[in-house]
CSV table of C-alpha atoms in Angstrom, one decimal:
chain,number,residue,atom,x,y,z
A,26,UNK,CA,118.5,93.0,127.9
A,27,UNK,CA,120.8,95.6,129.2
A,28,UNK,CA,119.6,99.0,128.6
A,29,UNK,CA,120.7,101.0,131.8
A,30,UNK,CA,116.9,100.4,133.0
A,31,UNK,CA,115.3,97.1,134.2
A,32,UNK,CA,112.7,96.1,131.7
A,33,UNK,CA,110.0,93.7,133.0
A,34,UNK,CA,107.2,92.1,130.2
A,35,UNK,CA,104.6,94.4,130.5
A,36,UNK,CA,107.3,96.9,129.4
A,37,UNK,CA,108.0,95.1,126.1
A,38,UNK,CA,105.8,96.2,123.3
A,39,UNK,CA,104.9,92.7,121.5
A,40,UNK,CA,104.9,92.4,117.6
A,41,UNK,CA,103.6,89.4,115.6
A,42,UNK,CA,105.0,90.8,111.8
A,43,UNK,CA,105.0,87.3,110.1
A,44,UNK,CA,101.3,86.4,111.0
A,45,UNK,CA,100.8,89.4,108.5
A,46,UNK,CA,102.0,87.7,105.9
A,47,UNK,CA,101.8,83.8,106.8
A,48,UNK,CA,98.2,81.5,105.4
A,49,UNK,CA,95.8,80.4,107.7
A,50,UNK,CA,95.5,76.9,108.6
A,51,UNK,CA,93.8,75.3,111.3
A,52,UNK,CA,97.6,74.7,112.9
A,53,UNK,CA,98.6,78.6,113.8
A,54,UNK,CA,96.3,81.5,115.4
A,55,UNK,CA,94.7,83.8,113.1
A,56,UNK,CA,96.6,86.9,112.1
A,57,UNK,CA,97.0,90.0,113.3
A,58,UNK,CA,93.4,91.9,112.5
A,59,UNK,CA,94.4,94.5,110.2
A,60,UNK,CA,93.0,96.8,107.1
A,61,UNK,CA,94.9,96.5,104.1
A,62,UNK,CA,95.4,99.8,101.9
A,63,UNK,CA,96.7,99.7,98.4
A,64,UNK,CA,98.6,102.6,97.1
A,65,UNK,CA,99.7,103.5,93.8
A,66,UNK,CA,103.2,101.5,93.8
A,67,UNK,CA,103.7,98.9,91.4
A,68,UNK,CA,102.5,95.2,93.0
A,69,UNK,CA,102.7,92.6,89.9
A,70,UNK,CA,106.3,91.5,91.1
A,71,UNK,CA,105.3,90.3,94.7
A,72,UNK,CA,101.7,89.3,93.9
A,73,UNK,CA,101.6,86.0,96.1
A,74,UNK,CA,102.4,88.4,99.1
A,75,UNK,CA,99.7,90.5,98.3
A,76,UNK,CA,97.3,87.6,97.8
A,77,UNK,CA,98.1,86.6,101.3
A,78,UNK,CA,97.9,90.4,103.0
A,79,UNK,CA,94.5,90.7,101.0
A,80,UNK,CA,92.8,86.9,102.2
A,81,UNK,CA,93.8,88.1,105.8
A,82,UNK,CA,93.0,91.3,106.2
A,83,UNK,CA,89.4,92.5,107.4
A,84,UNK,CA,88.8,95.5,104.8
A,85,UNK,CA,90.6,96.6,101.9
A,86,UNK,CA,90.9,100.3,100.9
A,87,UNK,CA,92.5,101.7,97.5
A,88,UNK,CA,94.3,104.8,97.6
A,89,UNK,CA,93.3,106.4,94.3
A,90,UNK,CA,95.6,105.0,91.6
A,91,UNK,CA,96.6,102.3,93.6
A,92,UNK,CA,92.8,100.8,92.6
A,93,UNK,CA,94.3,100.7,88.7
A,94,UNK,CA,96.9,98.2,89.9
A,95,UNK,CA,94.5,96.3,91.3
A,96,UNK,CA,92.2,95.9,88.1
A,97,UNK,CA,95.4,95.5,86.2
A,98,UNK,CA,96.5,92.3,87.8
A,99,UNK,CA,92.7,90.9,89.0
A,100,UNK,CA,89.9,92.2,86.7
A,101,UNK,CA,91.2,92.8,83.5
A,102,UNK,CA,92.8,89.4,83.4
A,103,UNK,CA,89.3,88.5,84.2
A,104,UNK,CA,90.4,87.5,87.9
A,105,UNK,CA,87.8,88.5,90.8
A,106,UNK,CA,90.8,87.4,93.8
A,107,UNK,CA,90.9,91.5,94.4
A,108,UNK,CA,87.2,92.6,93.8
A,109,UNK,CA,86.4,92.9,97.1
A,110,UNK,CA,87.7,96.4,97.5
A,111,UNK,CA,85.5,98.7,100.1
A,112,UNK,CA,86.8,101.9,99.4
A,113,UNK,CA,88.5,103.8,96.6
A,114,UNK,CA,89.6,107.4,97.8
A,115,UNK,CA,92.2,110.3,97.3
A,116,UNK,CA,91.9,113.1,94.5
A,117,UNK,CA,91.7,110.7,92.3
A,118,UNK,CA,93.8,112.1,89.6
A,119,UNK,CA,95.0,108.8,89.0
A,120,UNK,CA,91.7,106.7,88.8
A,121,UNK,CA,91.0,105.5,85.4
A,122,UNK,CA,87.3,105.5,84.3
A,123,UNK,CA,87.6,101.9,83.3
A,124,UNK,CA,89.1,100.7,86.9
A,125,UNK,CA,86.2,103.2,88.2
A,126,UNK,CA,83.5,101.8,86.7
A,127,UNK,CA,84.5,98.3,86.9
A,128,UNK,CA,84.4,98.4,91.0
A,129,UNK,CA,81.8,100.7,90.5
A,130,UNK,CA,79.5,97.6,89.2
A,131,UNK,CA,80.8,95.4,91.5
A,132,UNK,CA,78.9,94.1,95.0
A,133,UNK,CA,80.3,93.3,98.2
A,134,UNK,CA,79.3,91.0,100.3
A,135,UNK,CA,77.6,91.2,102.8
A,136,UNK,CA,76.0,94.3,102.0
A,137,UNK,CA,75.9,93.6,98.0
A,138,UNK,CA,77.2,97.7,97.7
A,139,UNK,CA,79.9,98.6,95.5
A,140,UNK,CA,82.8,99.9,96.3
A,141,UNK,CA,82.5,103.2,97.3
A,142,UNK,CA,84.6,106.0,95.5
A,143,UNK,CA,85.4,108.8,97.4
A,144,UNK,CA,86.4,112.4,95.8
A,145,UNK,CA,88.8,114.2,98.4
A,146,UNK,CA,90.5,117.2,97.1
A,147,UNK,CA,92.5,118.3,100.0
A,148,UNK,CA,95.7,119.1,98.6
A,149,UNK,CA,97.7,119.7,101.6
A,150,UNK,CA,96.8,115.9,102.1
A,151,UNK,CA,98.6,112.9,100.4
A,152,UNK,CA,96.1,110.0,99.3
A,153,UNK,CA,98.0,107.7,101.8
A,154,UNK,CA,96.9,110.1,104.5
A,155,UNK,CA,93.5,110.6,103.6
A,156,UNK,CA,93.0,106.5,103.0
A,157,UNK,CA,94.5,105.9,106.7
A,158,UNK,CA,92.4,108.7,107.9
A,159,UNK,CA,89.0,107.8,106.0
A,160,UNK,CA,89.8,103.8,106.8
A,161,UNK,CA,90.5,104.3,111.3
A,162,UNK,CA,87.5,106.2,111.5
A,163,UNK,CA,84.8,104.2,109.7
A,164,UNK,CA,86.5,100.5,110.1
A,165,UNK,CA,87.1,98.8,113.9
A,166,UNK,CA,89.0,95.9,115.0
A,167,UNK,CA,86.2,92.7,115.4
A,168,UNK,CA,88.0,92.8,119.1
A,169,UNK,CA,86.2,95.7,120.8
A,170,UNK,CA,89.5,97.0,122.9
A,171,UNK,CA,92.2,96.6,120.2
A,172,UNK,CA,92.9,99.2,117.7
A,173,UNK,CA,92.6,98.3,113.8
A,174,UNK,CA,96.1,97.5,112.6
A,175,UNK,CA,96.9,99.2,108.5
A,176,UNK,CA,99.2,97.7,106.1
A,177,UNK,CA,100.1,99.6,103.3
A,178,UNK,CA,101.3,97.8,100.0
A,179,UNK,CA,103.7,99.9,97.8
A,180,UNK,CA,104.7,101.4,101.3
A,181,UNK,CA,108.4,101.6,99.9
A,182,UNK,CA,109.9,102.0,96.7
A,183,UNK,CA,109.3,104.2,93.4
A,184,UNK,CA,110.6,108.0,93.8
A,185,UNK,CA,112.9,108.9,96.8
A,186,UNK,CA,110.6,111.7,97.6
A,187,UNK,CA,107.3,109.6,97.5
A,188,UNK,CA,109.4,107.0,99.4
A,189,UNK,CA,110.4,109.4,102.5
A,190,UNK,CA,106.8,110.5,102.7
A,191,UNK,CA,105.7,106.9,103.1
A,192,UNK,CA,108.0,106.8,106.6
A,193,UNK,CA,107.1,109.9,107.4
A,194,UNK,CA,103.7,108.6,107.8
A,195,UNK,CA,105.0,106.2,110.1
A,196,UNK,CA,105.3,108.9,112.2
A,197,UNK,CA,102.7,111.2,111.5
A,198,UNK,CA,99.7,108.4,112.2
A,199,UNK,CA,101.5,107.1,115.7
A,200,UNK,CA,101.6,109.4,117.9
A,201,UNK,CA,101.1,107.3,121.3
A,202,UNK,CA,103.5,105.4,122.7
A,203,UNK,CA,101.5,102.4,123.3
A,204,UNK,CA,100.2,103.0,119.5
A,205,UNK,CA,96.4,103.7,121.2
A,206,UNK,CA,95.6,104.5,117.4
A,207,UNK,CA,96.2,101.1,115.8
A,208,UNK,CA,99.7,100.2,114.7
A,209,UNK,CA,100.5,101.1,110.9
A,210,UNK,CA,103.0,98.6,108.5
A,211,UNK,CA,104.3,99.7,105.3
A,212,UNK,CA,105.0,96.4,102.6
A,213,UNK,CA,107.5,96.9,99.8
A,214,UNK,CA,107.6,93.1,97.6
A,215,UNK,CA,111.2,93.3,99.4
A,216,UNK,CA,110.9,94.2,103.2
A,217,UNK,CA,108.2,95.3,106.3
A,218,UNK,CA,108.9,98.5,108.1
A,219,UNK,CA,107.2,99.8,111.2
A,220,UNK,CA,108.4,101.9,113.6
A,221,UNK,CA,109.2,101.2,117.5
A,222,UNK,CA,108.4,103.9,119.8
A,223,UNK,CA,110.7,104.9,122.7
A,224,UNK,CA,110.7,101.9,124.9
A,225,UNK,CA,111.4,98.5,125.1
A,226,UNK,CA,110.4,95.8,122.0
A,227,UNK,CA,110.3,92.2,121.4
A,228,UNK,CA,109.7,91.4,117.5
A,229,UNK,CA,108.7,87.4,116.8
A,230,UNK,CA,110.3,87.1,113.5
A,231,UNK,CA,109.7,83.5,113.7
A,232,UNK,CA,106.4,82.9,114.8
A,233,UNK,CA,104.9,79.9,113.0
A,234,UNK,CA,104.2,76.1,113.5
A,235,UNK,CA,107.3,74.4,114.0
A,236,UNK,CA,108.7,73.2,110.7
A,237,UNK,CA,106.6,76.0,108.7
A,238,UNK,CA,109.0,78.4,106.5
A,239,UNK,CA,110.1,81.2,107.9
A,240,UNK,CA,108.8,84.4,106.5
A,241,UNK,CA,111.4,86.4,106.8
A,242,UNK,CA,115.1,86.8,105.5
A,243,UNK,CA,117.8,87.6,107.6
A,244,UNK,CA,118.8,91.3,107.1
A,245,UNK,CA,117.2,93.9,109.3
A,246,UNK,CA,117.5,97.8,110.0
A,247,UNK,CA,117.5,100.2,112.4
A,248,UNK,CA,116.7,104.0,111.4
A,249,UNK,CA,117.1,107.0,113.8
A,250,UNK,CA,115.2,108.6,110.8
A,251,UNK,CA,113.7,111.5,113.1
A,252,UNK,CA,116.4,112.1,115.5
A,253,UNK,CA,119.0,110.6,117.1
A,254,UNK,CA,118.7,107.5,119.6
A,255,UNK,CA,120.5,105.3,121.7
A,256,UNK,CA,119.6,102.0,121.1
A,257,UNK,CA,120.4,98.1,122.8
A,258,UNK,CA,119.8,94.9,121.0
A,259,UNK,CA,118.9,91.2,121.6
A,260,UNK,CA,119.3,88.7,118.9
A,261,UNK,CA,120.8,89.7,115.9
A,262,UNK,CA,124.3,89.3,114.9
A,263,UNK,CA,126.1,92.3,115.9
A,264,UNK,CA,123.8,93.3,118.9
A,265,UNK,CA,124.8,96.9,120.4
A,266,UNK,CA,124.6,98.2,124.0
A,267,UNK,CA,123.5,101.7,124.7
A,268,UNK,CA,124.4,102.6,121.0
A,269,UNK,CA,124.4,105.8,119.6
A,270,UNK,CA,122.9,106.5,116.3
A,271,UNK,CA,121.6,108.8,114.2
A,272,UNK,CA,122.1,110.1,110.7
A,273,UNK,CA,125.7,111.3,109.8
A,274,UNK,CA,127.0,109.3,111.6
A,275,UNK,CA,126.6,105.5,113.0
A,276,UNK,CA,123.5,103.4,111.4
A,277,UNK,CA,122.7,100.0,112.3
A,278,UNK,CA,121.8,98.6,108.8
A,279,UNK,CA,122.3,95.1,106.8
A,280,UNK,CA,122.9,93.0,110.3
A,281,UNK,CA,121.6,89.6,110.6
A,282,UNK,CA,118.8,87.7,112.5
A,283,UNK,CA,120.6,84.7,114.1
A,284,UNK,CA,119.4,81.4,113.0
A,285,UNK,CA,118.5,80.4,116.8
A,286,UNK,CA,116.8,84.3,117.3
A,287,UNK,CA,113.0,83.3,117.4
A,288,UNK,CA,112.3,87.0,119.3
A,289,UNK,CA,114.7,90.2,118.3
A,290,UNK,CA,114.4,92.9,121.6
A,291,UNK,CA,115.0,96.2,120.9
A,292,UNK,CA,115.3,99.1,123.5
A,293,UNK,CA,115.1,102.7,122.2
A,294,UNK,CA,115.5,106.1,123.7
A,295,UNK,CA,113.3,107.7,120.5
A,296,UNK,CA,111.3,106.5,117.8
A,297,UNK,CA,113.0,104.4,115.4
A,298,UNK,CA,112.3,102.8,111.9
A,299,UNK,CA,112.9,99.4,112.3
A,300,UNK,CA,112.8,97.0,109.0
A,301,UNK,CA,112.8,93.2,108.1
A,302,UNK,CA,113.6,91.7,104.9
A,303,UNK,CA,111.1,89.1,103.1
A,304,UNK,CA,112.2,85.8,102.6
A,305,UNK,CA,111.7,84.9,98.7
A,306,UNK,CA,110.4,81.3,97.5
């Protein structure tokens, strides 16, 4: 990749996206360890997604209103596929004392607790906040030197407003450049978004047993959402070299994973939002 610097691998940052979202078999590694969190976005439409994110990830939290979803779509169709919830927390001005008391009277394995609902009234804290916050200091990754990894369902979409705090969140929880603090995903039903630190990235957008779907579509962004950047690309259909972009003026959005690409490269001068549409059965 030309970038004006040599890059060698243990410059590239690695990502694995699809093993969030891909089914375990005895064929493919297991995914990406990761703590699923729930906010208060509408799910019904993509629920076979969300059945996958919540069979592979390690702990599940609920961010306030986002638990009424949940008990929407799982319990109160008499469904148990989303009772294992650990945590319930924010202000909870959105909690419903049905949905409370329902995963109030349930028990988790192994510990046979409920799920524990947790009052936080901070209100110059969004529940999103407060559920990543609560969730990366009592949960660890099962592998000692690895950060736990968050997804975050409903992490786009709704109001513009809620929707631009979501991203900013992206940047507000990952603040080393080698993402030392775990590595955070937002999940809308229609795309992933994460953000690449300044540096040099290689994304596996196809990263399954050969002849397996691919998980993803074909249409990607690239957001200068902070400040401006300069980025060079590898793989995609109208790659850039030392590219300028930044709000008002150029934006690298809509362009195309090739069908060969197995591994899009990004270098970036700054942080960047970088998102991957979801590939619909």
């Amino acid at each position: 990749m030309a970038t004006g610097t040599s890059a060698t691998e243990d410059d590239f940052v690695e990502w694995h996206p699809a093993a969030l979202v891909q089914g375990r078999n005895t064929r493919q590694p297991a995914p990406e360890l990761f703590a699923l969190i729930v906010l208060n976005q509408p799910i019904k439409n993509h629920l076979a997604v969300i059945r996958l994110l919540w069979h592979n990830a390690s702990v599940r939290v609920a961010a306030d209103g986002g638990a009424n979803l949940l008990y929407e779509v799982g319990g109160q169709r008499g469904d148990a596929s989303f009772d294992d919830l650990r945590v319930i927390i924010g202000d909870l001005d959105s909690l419903s004392d049905e949905t409370r008391a329902y995963y109030e009277s349930r028990t988790l394995p192994p510990s046979k607790e409920a799920t524990k609902v947790i009052h936080d009234p901070d209100q110059y804290s969004t529940d999103f906040a407060k559920a990543v916050a609560y969730t990366r200091e009592h949960f660890c990754s099962l592998e000692p030197a690895r950060p736990l990894d968050i997804v975050a369902v409903g992490g786009l979409g709704g109001r513009v407003d809620q929707g631009l705090s979501q991203v900013h969140h992206l940047y507000l929880f990952q603040t080393h450049p080698r993402y030392e603090e775990g590595r955070l995903y937002l999940f809308s039903g229609e795309s992933l978004t994460f953000l690449l630190k300044a540096g040099h990235h290689r994304i596996r957008v196809r990263d399954g047993p050969a002849g397996e779907a691919d998980v993803f579509d074909k249409y990607v962004g690239i957001l200068p959402v902070k400040e401006p950047s300069r980025i060079t690309t590898k793989g995609l259909e109208w790659d850039v070299t030392d590219w300028e972009t930044e709000f008002g003026g150029h934006l690298s959005t809509s362009n195309h994973v090739l069908p060969e690409t197995q591994a899009v490269e990004v270098y970036t001068t700054k942080d960047v939002v970088f998102t991957i549409a979801l590939r619909h059965a």
